Coordinates of C-alpha atoms in Angstrom, one line a residue:
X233 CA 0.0 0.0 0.0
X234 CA 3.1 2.2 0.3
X235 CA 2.3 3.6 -3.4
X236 CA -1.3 4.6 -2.9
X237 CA -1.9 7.9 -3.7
X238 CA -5.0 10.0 -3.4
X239 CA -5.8 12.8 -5.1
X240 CA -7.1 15.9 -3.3
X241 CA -10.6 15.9 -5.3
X242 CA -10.9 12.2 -4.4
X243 CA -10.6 13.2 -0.6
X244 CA -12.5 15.8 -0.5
X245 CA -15.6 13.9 -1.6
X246 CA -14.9 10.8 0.5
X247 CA -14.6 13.0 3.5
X248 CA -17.9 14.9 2.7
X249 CA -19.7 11.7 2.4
X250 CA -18.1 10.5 5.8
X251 CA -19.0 13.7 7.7
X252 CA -22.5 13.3 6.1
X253 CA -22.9 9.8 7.2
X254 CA -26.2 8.8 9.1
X255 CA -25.9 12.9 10.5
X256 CA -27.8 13.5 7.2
X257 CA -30.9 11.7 8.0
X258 CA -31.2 11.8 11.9
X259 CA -32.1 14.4 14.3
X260 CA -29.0 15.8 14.9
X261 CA -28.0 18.6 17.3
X262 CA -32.1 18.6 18.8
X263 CA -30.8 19.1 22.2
X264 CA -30.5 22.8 21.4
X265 CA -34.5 22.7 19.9
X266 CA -34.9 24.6 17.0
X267 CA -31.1 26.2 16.9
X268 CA -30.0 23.0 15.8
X269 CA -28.8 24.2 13.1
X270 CA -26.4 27.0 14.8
X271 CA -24.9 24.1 17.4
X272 CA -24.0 21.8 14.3
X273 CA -21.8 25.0 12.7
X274 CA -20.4 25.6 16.6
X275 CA -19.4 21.7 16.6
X276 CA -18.0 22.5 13.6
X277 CA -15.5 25.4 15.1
X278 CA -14.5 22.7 17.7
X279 CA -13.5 19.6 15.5
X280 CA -11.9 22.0 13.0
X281 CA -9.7 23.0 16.0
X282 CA -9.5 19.2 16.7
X283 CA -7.8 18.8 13.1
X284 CA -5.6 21.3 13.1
X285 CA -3.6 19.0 16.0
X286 CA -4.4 16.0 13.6
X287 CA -2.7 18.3 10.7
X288 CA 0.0 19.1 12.6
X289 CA 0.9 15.4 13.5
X290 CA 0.3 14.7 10.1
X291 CA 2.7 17.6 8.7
X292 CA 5.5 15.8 11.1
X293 CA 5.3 12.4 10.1
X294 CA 3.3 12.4 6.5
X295 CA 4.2 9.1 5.7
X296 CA 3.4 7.3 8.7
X297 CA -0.4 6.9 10.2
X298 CA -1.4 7.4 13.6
X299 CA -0.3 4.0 14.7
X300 CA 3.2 4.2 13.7
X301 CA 3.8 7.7 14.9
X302 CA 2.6 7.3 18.0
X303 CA 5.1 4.3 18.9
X304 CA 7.3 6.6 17.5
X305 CA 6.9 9.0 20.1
X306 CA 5.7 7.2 22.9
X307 CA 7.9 4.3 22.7
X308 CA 7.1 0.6 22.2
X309 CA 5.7 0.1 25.1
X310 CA 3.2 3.1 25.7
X311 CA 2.8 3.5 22.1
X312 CA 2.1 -0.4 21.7
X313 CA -1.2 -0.3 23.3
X314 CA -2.0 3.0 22.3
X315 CA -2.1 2.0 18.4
X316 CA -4.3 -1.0 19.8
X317 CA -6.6 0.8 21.3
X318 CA -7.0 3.1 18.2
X319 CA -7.6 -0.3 16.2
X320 CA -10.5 -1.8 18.4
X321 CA -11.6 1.9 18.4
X322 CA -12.2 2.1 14.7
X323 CA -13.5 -1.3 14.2
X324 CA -16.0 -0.8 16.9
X325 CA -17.1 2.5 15.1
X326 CA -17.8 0.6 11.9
X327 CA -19.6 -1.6 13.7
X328 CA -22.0 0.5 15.5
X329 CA -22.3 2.5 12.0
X330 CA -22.9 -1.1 10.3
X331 CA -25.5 -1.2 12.8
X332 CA -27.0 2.2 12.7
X333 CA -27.2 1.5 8.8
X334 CA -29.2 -1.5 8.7
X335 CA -31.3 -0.5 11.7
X336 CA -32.5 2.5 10.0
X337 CA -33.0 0.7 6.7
X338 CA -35.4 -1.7 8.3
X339 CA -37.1 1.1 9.8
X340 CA -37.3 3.0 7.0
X341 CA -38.2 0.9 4.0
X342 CA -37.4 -2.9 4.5
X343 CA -39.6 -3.6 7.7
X344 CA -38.7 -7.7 7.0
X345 CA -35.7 -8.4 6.3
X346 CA -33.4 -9.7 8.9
X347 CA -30.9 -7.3 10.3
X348 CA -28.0 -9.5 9.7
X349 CA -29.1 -9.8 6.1
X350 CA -29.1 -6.4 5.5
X351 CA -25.6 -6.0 7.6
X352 CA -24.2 -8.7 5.6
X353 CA -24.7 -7.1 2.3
X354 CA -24.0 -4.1 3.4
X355 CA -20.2 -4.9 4.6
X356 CA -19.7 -7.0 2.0
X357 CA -19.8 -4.3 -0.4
X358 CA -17.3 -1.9 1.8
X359 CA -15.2 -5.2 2.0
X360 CA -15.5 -5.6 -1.5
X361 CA -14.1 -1.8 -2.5
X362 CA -11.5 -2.3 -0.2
X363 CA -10.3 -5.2 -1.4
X364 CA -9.9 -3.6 -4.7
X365 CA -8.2 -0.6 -2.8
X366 CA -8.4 2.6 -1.4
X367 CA -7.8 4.6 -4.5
X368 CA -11.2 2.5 -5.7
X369 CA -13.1 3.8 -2.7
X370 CA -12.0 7.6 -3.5
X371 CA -12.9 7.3 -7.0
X372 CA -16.0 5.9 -6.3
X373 CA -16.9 8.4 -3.7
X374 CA -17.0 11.0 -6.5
X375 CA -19.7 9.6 -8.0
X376 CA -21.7 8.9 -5.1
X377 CA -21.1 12.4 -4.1
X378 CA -22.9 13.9 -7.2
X379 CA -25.7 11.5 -6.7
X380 CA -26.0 13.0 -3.1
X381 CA -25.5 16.5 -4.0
X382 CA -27.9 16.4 -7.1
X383 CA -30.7 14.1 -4.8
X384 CA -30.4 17.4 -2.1
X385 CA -31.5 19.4 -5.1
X386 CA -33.8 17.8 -6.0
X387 CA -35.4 17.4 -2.7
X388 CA -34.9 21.4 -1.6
X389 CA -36.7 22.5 -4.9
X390 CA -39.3 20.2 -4.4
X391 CA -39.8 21.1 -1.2
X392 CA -39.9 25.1 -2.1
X393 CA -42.2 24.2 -5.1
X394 CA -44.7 22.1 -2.7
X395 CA -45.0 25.2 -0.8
X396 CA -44.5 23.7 2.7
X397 CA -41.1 25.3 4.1
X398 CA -42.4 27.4 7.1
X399 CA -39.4 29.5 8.0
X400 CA -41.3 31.0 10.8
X401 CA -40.3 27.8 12.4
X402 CA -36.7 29.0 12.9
X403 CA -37.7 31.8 15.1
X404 CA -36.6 33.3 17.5
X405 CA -33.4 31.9 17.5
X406 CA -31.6 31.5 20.9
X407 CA -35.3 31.9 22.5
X408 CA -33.9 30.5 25.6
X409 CA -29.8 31.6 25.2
X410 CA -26.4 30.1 24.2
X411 CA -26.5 27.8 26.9
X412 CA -28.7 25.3 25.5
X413 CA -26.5 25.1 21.8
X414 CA -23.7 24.8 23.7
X415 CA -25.1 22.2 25.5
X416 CA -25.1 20.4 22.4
X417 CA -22.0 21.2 20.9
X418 CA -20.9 19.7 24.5
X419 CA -22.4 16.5 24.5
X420 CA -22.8 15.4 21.0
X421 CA -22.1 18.4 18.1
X422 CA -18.0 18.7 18.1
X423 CA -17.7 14.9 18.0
X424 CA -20.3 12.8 16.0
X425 CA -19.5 14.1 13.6
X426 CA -16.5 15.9 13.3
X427 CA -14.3 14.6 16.3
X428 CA -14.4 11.5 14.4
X429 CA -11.9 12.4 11.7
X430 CA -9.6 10.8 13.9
X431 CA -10.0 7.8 11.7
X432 CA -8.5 10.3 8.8
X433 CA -4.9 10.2 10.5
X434 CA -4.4 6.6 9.3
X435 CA -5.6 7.8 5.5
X436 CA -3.7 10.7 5.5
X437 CA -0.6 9.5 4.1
X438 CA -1.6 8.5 1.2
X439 CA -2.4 11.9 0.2
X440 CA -1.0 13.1 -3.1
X441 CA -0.7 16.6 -2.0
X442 CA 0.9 16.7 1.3
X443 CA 0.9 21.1 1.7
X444 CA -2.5 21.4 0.5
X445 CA -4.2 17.7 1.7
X446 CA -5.2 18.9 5.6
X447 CA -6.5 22.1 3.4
X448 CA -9.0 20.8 1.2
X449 CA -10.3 17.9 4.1
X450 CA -10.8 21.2 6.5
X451 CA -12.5 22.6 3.6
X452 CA -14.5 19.4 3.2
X453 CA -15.7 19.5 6.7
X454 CA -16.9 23.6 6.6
X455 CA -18.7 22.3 3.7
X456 CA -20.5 18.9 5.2
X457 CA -21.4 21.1 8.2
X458 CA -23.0 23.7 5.9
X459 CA -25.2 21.0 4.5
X460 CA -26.0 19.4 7.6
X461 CA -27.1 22.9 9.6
X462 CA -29.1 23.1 6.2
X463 CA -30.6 20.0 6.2
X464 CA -31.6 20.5 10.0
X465 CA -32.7 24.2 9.3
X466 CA -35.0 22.4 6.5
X467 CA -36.4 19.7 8.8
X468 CA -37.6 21.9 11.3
X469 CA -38.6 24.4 9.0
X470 CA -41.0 22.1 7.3
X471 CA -42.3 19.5 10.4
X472 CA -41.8 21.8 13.4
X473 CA -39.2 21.3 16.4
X474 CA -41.5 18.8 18.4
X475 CA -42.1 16.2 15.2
X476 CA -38.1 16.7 14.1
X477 CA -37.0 16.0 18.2
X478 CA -39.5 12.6 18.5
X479 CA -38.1 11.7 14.9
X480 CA -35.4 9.5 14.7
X481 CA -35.5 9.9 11.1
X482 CA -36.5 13.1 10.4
X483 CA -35.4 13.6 6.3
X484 CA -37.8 10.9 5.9
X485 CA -40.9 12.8 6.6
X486 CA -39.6 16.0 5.6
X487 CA -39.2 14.5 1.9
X488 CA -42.8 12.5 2.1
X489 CA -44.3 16.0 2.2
X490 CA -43.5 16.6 -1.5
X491 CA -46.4 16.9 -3.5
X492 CA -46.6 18.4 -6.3
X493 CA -50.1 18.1 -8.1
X494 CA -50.6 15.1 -7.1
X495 CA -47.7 13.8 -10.1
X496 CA -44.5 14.0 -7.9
X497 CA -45.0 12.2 -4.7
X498 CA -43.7 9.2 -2.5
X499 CA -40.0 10.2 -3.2
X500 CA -38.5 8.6 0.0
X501 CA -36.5 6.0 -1.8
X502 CA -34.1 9.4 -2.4
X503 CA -33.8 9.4 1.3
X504 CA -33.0 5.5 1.7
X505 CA -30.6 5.8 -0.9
X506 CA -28.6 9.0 1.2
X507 CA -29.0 6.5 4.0
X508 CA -26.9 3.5 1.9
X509 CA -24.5 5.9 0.5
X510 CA -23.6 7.8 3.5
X511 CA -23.8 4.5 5.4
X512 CA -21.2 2.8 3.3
X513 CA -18.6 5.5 2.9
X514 CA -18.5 5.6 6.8
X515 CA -18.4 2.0 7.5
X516 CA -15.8 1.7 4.7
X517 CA -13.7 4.7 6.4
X518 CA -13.3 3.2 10.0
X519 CA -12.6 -0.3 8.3
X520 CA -9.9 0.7 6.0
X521 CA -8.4 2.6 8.8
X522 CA -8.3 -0.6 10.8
X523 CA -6.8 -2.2 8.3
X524 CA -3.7 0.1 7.6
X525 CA -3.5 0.2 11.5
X526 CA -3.1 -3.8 11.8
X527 CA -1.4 -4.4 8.4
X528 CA 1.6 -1.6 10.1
X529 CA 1.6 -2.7 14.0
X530 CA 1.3 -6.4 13.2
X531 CA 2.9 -6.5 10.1
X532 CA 0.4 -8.4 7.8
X533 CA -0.9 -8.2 4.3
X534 CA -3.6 -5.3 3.9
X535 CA -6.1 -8.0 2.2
X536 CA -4.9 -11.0 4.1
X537 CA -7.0 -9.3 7.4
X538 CA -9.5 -7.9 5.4
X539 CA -12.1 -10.6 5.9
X540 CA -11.3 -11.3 9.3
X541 CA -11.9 -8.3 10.2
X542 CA -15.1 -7.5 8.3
X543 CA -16.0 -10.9 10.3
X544 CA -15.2 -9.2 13.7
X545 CA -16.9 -6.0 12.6
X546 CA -20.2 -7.7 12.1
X547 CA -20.3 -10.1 15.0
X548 CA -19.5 -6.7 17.2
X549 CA -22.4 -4.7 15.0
X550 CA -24.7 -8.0 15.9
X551 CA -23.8 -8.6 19.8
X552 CA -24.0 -4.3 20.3
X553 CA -27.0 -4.5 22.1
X554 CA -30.3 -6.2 22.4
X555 CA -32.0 -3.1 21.1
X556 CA -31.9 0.0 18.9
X557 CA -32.7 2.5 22.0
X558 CA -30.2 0.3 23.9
X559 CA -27.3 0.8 21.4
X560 CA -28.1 4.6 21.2
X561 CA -27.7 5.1 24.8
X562 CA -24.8 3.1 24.5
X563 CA -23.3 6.1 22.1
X564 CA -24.4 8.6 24.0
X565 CA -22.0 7.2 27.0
X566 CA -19.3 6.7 24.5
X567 CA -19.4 9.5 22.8
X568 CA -19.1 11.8 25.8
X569 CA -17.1 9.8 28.3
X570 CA -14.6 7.6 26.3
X571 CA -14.5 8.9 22.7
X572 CA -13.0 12.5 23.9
X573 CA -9.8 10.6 25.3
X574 CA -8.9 8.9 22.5
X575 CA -9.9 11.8 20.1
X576 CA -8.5 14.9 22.1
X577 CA -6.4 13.9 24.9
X578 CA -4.4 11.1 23.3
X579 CA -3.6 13.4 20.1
X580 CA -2.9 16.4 22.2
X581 CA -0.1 14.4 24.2
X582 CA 1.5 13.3 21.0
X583 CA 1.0 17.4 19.8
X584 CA 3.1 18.0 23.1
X585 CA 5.4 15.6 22.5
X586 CA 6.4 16.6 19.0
X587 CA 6.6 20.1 19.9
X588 CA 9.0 19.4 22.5
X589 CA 11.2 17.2 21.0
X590 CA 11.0 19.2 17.6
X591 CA 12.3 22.0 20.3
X592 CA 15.2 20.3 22.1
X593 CA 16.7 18.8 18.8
X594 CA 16.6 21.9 16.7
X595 CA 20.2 23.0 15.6
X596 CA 21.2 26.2 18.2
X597 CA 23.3 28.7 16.5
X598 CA 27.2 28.7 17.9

């Protein structure tokens, strides 16, 4: 894999679709009510200032990924178990997105179908791309990415043209102060799902641009957030706050309102396929960057592990929890209580150490 190379276009669009993920079609940042959309740009802020420290590391060591440098500069036996926690950390975010993916899909559309039929099928296509490689999975997130982008076109103007956005819905925004959105930006905003571009510092060196690479990926982020304020802002706009907060899929009855003399309706199937695409390009993010973390701290073949890994990844996404309701409390405890370590504190340390040692070994003049 040492000759994979990415170009910047191919990146941007694979990180757009990550970022928009399942935040596209749940209620996202609802704890703040109908600001929503203003904590989603504040989390924003907060995991861009997350990825400048993931730049910086990057900018250091661009041709090693997370695991490696951080044995580098923590020494075999700190850095050991750090790089191993990173690994169990990404598989188990493929599988709870494996398992957010098929969940919602039988919610949405295919009430019958087994849940380990649909998680089957689903990662045996990620497994699939992979195994063809990484540059496969950025070239094909171009194409998915128009298909998203023209879909959310499609949707606004037929939303506008039904006549049932009610920006009135909006207002007044901060009713009840900052304290709320910030709230929000707290407990769930800056990390699902920006903090979660930790999974990028194993993909990042295989960038074909190393200057302008952490550019365009912070650019990619400004711009997912921008559609996903959007997308909130048009949500509440056209169902209220209460029917968007009891929701757990609100894009789907936001889109079911289209009707346009009585011609155009019933277009949820655009919304199931956002789901699948944004679903995909998640799962297959955390798994590749499982992979490249066990192919360089045990030393094996990238596509030797694949399998066995995508095996490991759906048990986990299967045994999760008994329930949907369970496994989102579950992520509400991670995501506030042991995410932050591994996705702040951990990358902050290493920031500390490079910057110190960067200091002491710098040539002193005389």
């Amino acid at each position: 894999m040492g000759k994979v190379k990415i170009g910047l276009g191919e990146f941007f669009c694979l990180t757009v679709l990550f970022e928009l993920g399942t935040a596209l079609v749940v209620n996202l940042g609802m704890e703040s009510g109908r600001d929503a959309w203003l904590s989603i740009l504040l989390g924003c802020v907060a995991g861009l200032m997350v990825f400048t420290g993931y730049a910086y590391l990057y900018r250091k060591q661009p041709d090693l990924p997370f695991t490696a440098y951080s044995r580098k500069l923590l020494g075999k036996y700190i850095g050991t178990p750090v790089a191993l926690a990173y690994i169990i950390l990404y598989i188990n975010l493929a599988a709870r997105d494996l398992r957010d993916g098929s969940t919602m899909l039988a919610m949405a559309t295919m009430h019958n179908t087994p849940l380990f039929i649909l998680s089957v099928l689903m990662l045996l296509s990620g497994a699939y791309v992979l195994h063809k490689g990484l540059e496969v999975l950025g070239r094909t997130s171009m194409v998915f990415a128009v298909v998203v982008m023209l879909i959310g076109l499609f949707g606004t103007l037929m939303l506008m043209l039904s006549g049932t956005i009610n920006l009135n819905r909006l207002l007044p925004v901060l009713e009840n102060g900052i304290q709320p959105v910030l709230a929000s930006v707290i407990h769930q905003n800056y990390m699902f799902p920006f903090g979660e571009m930790v999974c990028f510092t194993m993909l990042m060196p295989y960038l074909a641009n190393v200057k302008k690479g952490p550019w365009v990926i912070a650019a990619a982020m400004l711009f997912s957030a921008l559609l996903l304020s959007f997308t909130m802002a048009l949500n509440i706009s056209v169902l209220g706050e209460d029917i968007v907060e009891r929701s757990p899929l609100p894009l789907m009855p936001t889109i079911s309102k289209i009707s346009i003399s009585d011609f155009i309706q019933r277009v949820d199937i655009f919304v199931v396929m956002v789901l699948i695409i944004g679903v995909f390009f998640k799962m297959a993010v955390f798994f590749a960057a499982a992979l490249i973390g066990i192919s360089d701290l045990f030393k094996l073949p990238y596509r030797r592990m694949l399998y066995p890994c995508a095996l490991i990844i759906l048990f986990t996404s299967m045994l999760d929890a008994r329930s949907f309701i369970e496994h989102l409390d579950e992520g509400g405890t991670l995501l506030y209580r042991v995410y932050p370590y591994l996705m702040i504190v951990i990358p902050v340390l290493l920031v500390i150490v490079t910057a110190v040692r960067d200091h002491f070994s710098a040539p002193r003049p005389g």
